[in-house]
Short mmCIF file of C-alpha atoms in Angstrom, two decimals:
data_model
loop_
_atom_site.label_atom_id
_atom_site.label_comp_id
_atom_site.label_asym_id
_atom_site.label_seq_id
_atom_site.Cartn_x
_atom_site.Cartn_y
_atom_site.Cartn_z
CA UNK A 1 73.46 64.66 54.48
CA UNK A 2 75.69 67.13 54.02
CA UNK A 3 79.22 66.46 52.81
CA UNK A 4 82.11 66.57 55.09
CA UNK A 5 85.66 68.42 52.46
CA UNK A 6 89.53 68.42 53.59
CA UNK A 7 90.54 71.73 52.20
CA UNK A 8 94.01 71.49 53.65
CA UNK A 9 96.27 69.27 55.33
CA UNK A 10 99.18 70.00 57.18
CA UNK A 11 101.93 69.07 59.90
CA UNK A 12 105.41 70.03 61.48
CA UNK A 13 108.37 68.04 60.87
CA UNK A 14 108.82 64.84 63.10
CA UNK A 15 111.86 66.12 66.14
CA UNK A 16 113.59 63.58 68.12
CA UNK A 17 111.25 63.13 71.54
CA UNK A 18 114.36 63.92 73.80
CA UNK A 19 116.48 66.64 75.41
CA UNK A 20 118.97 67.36 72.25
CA UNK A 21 115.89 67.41 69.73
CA UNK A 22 115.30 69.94 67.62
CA UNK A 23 111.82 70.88 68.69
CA UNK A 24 112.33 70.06 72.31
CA UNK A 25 112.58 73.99 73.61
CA UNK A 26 108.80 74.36 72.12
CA UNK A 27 106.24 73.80 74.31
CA UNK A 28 103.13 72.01 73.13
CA UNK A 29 100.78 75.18 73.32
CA UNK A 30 103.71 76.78 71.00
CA UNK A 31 104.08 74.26 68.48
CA UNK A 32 100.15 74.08 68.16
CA UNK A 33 100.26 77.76 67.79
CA UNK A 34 102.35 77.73 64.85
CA UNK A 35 100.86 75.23 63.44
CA UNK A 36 97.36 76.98 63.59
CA UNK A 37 98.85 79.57 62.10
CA UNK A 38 100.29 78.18 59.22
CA UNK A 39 97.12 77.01 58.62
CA UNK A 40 95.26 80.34 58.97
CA UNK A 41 97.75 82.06 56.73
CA UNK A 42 97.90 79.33 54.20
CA UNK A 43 93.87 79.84 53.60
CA UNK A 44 93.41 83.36 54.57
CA UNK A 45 90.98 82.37 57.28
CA UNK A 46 89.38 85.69 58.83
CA UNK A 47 87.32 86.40 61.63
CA UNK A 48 85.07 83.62 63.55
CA UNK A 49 86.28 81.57 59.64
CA UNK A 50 85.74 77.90 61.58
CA UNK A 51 83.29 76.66 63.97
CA UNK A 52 85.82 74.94 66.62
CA UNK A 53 89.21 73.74 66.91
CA UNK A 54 89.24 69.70 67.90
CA UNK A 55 93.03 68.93 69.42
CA UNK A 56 94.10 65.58 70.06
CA UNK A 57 96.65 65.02 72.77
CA UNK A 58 97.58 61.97 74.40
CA UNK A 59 99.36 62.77 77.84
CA UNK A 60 97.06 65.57 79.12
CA UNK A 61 99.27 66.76 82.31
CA UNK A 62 101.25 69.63 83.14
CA UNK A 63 101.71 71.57 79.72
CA UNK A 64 99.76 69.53 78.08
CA UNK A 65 97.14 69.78 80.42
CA UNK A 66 94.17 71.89 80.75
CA UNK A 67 91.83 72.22 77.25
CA UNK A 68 95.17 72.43 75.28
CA UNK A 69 92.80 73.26 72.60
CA UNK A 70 91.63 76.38 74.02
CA UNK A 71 95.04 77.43 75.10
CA UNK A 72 95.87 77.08 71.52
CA UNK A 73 93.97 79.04 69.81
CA UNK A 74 94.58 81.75 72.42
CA UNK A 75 98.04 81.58 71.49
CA UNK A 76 98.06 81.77 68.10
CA UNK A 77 96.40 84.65 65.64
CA UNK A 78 92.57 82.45 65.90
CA UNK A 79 89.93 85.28 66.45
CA UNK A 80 89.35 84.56 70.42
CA UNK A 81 85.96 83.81 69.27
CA UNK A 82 87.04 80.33 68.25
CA UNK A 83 86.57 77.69 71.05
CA UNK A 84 88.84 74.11 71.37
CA UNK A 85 88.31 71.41 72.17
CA UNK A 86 91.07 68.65 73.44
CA UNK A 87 90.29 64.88 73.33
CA UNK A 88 92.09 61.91 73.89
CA UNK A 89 91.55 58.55 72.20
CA UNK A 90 95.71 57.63 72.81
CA UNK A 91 96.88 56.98 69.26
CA UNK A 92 94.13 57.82 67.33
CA UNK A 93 93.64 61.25 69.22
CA UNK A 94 94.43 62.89 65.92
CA UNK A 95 92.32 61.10 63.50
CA UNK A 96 89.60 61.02 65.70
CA UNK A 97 90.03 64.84 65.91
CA UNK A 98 89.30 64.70 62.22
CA UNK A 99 86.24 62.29 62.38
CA UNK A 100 84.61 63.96 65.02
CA UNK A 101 85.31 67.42 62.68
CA UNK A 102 83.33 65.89 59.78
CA UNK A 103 80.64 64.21 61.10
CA UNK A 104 79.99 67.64 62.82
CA UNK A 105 79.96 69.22 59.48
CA UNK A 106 77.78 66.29 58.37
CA UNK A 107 74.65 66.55 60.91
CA UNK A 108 75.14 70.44 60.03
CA UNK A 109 76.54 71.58 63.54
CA UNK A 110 78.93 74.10 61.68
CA UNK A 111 80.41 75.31 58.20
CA UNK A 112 84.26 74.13 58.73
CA UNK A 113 86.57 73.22 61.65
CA UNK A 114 90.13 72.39 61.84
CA UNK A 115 91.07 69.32 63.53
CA UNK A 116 94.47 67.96 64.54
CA UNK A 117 96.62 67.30 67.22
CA UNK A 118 100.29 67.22 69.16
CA UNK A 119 102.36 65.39 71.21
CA UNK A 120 105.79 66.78 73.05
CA UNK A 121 107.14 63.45 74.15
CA UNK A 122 110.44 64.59 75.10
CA UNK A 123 108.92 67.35 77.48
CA UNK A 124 105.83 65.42 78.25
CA UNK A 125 106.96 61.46 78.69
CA UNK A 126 104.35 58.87 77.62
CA UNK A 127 102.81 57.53 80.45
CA UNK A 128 103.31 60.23 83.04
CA UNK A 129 99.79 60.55 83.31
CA UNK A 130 99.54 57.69 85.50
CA UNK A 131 96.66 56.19 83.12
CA UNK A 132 94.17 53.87 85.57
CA UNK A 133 94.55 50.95 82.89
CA UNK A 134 98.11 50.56 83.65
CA UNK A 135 98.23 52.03 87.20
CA UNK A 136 95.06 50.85 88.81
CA UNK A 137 94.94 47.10 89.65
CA UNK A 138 91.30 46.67 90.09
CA UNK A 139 91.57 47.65 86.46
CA UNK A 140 95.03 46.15 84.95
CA UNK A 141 94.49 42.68 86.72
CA UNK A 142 90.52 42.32 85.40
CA UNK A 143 91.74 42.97 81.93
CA UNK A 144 95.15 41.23 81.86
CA UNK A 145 96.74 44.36 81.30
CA UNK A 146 100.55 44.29 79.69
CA UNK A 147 102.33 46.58 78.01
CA UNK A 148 102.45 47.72 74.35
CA UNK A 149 105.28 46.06 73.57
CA UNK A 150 104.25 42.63 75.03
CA UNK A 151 101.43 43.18 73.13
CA UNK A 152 102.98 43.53 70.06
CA UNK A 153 105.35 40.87 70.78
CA UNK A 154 102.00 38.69 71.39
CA UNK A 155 100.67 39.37 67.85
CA UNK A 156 104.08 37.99 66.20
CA UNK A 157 103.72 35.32 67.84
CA UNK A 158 99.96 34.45 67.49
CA UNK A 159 100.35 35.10 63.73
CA UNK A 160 103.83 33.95 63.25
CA UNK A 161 105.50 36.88 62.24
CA UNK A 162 109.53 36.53 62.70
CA UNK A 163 111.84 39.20 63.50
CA UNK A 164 113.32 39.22 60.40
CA UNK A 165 110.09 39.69 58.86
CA UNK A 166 109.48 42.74 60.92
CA UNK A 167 113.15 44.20 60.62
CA UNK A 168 112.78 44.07 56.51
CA UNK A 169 109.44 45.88 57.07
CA UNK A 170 111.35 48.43 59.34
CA UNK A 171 113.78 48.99 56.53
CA UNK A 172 111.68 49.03 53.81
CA UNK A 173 109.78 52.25 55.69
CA UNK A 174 113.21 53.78 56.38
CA UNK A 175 114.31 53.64 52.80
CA UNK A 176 110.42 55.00 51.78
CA UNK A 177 111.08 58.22 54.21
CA UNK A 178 114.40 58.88 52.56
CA UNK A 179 112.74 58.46 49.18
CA UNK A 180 109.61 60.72 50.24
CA UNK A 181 112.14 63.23 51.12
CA UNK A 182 114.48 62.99 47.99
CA UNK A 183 111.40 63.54 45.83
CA UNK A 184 110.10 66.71 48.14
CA UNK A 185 106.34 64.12 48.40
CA UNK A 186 106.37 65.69 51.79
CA UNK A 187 106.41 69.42 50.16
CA UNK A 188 102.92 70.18 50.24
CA UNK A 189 102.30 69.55 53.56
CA UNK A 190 105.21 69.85 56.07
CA UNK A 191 105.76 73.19 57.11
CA UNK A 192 109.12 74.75 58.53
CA UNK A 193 109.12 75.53 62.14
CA UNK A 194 111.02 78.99 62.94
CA UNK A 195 111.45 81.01 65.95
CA UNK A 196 110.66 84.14 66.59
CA UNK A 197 113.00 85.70 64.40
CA UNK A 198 112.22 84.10 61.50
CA UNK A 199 114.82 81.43 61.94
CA UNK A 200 114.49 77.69 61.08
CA UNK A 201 114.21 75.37 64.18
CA UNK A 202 113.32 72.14 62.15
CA UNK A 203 112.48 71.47 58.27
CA UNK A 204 112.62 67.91 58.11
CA UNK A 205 111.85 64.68 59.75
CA UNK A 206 114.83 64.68 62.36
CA UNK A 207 114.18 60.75 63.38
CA UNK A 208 115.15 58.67 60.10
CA UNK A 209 118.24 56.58 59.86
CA UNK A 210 117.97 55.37 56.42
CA UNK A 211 121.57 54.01 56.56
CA UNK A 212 119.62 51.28 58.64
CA UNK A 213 120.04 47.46 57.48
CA UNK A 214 119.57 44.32 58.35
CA UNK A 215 123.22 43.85 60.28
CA UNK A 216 121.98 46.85 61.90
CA UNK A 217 119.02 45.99 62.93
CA UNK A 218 120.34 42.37 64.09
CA UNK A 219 122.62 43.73 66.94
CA UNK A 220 119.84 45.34 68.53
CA UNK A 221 118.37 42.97 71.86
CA UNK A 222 114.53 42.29 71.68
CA UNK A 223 112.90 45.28 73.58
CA UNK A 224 110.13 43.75 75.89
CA UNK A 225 112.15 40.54 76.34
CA UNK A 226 113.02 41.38 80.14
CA UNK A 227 109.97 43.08 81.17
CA UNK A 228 108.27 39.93 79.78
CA UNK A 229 110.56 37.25 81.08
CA UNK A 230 112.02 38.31 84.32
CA UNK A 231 110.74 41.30 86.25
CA UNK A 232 108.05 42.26 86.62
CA UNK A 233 106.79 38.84 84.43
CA UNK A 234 104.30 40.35 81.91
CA UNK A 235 104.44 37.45 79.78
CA UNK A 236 102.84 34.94 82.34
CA UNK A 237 100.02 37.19 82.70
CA UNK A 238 99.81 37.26 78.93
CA UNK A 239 99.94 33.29 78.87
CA UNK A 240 97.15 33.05 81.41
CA UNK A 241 95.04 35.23 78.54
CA UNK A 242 96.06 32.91 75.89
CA UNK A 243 96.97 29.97 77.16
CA UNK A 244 96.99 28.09 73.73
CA UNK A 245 100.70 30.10 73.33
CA UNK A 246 103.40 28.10 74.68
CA UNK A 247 105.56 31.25 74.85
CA UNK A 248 105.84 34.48 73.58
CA UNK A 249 108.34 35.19 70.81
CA UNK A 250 109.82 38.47 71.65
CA UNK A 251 110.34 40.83 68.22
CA UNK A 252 110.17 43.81 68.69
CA UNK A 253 113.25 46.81 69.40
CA UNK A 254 113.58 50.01 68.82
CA UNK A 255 114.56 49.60 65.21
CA UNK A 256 110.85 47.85 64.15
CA UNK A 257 108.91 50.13 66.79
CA UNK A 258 107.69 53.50 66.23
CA UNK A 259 109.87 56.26 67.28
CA UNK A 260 109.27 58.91 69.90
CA UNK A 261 109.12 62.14 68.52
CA UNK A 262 107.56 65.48 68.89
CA UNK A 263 105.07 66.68 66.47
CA UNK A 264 101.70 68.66 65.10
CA UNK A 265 99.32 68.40 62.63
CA UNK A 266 96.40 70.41 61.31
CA UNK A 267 93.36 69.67 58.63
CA UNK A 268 90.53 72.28 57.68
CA UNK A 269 87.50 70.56 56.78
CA UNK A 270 84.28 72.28 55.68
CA UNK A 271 80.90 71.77 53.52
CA UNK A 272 80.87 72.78 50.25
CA UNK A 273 79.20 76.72 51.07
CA UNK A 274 82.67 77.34 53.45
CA UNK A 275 85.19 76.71 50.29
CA UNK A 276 82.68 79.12 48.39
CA UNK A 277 82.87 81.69 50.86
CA UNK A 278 86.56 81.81 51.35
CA UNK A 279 87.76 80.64 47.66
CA UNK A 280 88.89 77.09 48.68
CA UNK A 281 88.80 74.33 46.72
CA UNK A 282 88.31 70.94 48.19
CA UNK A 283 91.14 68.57 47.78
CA UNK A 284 89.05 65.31 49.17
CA UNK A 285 85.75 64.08 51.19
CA UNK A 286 85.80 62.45 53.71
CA UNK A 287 83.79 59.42 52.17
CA UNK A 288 83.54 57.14 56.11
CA UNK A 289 84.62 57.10 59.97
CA UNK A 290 84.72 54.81 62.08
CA UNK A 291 85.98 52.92 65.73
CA UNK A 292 85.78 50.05 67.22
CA UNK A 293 86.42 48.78 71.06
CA UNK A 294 88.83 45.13 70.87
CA UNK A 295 90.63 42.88 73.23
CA UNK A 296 92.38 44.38 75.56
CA UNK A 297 95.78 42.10 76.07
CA UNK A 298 96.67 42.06 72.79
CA UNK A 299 95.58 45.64 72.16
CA UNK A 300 97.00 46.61 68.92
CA UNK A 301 94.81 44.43 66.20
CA UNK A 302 92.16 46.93 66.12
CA UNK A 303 93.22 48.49 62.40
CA UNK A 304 91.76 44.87 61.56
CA UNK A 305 88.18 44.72 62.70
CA UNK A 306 87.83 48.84 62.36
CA UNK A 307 88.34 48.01 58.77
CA UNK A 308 86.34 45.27 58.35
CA UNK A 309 83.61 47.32 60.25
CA UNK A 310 83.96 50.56 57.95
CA UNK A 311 83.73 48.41 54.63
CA UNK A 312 80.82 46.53 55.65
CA UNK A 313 78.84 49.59 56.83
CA UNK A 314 80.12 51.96 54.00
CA UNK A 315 79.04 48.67 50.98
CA UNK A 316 82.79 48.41 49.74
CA UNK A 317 85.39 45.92 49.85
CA UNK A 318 88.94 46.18 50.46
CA UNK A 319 89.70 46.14 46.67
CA UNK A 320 88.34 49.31 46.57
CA UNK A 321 90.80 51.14 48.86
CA UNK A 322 93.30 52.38 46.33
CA UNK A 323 96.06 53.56 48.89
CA UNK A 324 96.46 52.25 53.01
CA UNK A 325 97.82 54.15 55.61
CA UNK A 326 98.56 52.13 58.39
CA UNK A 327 100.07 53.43 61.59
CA UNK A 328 103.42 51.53 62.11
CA UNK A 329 103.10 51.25 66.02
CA UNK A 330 105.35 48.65 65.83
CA UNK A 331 106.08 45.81 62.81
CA UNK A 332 103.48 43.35 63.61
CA UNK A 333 100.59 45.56 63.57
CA UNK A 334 101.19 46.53 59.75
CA UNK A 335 102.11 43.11 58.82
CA UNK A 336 99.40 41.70 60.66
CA UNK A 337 96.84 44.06 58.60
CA UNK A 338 98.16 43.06 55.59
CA UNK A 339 98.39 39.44 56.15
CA UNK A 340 94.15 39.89 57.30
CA UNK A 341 93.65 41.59 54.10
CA UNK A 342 96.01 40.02 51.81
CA UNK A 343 97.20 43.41 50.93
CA UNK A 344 100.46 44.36 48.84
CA UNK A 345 103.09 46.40 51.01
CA UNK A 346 103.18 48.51 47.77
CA UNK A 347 99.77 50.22 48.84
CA UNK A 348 100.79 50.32 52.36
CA UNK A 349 102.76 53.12 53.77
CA UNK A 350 104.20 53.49 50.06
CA UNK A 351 106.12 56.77 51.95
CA UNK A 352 107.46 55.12 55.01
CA UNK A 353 105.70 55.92 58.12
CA UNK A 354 106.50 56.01 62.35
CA UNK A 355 109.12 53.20 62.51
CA UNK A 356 111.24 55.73 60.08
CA UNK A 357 109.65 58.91 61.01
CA UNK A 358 108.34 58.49 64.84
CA UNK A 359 104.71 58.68 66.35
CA UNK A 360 103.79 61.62 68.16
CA UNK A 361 100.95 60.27 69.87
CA UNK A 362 98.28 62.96 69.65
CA UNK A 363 99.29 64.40 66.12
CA UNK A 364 99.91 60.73 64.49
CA UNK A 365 95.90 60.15 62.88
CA UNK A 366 96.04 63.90 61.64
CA UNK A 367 99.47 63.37 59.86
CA UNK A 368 98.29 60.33 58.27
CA UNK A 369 95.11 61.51 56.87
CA UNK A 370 97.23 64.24 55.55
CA UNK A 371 99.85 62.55 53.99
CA UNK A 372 97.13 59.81 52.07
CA UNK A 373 95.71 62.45 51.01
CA UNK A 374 99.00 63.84 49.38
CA UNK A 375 100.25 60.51 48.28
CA UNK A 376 96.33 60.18 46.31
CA UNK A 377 96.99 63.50 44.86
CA UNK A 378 100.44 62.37 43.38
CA UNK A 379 99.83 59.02 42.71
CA UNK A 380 96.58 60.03 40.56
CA UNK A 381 94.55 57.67 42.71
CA UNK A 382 91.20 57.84 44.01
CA UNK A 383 90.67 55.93 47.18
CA UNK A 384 92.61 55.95 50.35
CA UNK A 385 91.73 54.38 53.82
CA UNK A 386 93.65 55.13 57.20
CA UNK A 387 94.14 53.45 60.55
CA UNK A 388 95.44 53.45 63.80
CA UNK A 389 95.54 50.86 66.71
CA UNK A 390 95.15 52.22 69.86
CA UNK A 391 96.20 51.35 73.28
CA UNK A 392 93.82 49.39 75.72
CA UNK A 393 92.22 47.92 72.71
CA UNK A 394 90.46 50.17 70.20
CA UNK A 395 90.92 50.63 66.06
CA UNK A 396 90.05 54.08 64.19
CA UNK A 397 89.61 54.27 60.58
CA UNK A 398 89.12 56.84 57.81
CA UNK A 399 88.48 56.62 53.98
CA UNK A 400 89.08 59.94 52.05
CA UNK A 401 88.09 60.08 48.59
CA UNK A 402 89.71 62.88 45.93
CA UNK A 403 87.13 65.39 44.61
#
């Protein structure tokens, strides 16, 4: 089979996902634009250079509607004879971008494509699509449907995770971020977004608060506690799932959740005849993919089983993953992985991640590819595996392995 390269990784910084952001005047189609084009000039990509442009994005209405994709490489300096494609597996949109990329390359449908993703969610709020898993009781009722949060809340408590627990993991990411920063880690990849004079808009992660500690974190209420509790009741539905729980311990705030955030990301992958043709050398393969449907209440374990799945069907074990990205959705979901595995937190995350940084849904699996990739590069390590959970109960999973 043939093998599947990453030639280049790279993103935007991380804006705040609201009105005085720094990236909030940017449309989606824009930011993907320039990030397409950084790309393209950073590998002096000519011509019909890639088979196909794969673009995550989560919340596919009004500017983010449409093939986004398409609309993307319209917009940017692409030769027109490039087509997109947009896809949507929620969190994991961006990764999966990437997988799907690969295993093109793989059953040799293509020489190269470049896969990513974005998410505006301070022009485009999550959830305004009016998903039918959430909106649609014939659907949400069946399945025991509750939100993220309550999910996440249900995983401390089914694996007794406390909220201080989660709030030192929350600092411990905001204090990696600052350090990623102070030691320019985040050089290679992140890219400075200007306007169209040649201005800079954005040139770091705008969403970190590494003065956050503990005392800080404490005053904050529990998020999901209300919605749970008193109206509209999600954790009696979530009882009546797992009725073994006498209650639902309530964790999770804004301080040990990811942040919202707007955001793009970009990888070029290609066989090995594309980085001979265009003088690239590639930086890593991309060694295994995989995804995984899981329950649908608790929603946010997948990064567990998806693991577990791409191990067994790849012949390794864990203690051959030199480096773990793991999505940090919210505290539990990192500490739960870690806990299955009996992982280290020094090879998880070892530069912070989207409680520090922020999640932009559709770009998130793209920017963490990217930045294990980095983090293998500079760390002089081999191995690197990266996961997501996704809403309504699915896990993605990559390993990368340096060249």
């Amino acid at each position: 089979m043939t093998e599947a390269y990453i030639y280049d990784a790279l993103r935007t910084p991380r804006g705040k996902g609201r009105k005085d952001g720094a990236l909030h005047e940017l449309t989606a189609l824009r930011l993907s634009a320039l990030t397409l084009n950084a790309l393209k000039e950073r590998n002096n990509l000519e011509g019909h250079a890639v088979e196909d442009v794969i673009w995550g994005n989560v919340t596919q209405v009004m500017e983010q509607g449409g093939c986004l994709a398409r609309s993307a490489v319209l917009a940017s300096d692409l030769d027109e004879r490039i087509p997109g494609l947009a896809i949507n597996r929620f969190c994991a949109s961006g990764m999966e971008a990437v997988n799907l990329a690969a295993n093109q390359i793989k059953g040799g449908a293509g020489m190269a494509y470049i896969a990513g993703g974005v998410e505006m969610m301070g022009r485009v709020p999550m959830g305004s699509d009016g998903a039918a898993i959430a909106a649609d009781p014939s659907i949400a009722m069946n399945q025991y449907f509750v939100p993220q949060g309550i999910s996440a809340d249900i995983i401390a408590t089914e694996y007794g995770f406390t909220r201080g627990a989660a709030d030192q993991l929350a600092i411990t990411s905001q204090q990696r971020a600052k350090m990623a920063w102070d030691e320019d880690r985040f050089a290679k990849s992140v890219i400075t977004v200007r306007d169209q004079n040649g201005l800079e808009i954005l040139g770091h992660d705008e969403y970190m608060r590494p003065q956050t500690d503990m005392q800080t974190l404490g005053a904050l209420n529990p998020a999901f506690q209300q919605m749970g509790e008193v109206m509209p009741g999600f954790d009696k539905v979530a009882l009546l799932k797992y009725p073994h729980l006498e209650k639902i311990n309530h964790i999770h705030h804004a301080g040990n959740s990811s942040g919202i955030v707007d955001g793009s990301a970009a990888v070029l992958i290609g066989n090995k005849e594309f980085g001979e043709k265009y003088g690239l050398k590639p930086r890593a393969r991309i060694r295994a993919t995989a995804k995984i449907g899981t329950d649908p209440t608790i929603m946010l374990t997948g990064p567990v089983p998806v693991t577990e799945k791409i191990l067994k069907d790849n012949g390794m074990d864990i203690k051959d993953i030199d480096l773990f990205e793991v999505n940090e959705a919210f505290a539990a979901v990192v500490m739960r992985f870690m806990q299955a595995f009996n992982v280290d937190h020094d090879r998880v995350n070892v530069n912070g991640g989207a409680i520090a940084m922020g999640h932009p849904l559709g770009a998130t699996g793209a920017i963490i590819i990217g930045t294990l990739l980095d983090e293998l590069e500079r760390a002089d390590k081999e191995v690197g595996l990266a996961t997501l959970c996704i809403a309504s109960g699915m896990g993605a999973a990559t390993i990368i392995e340096r060249v």
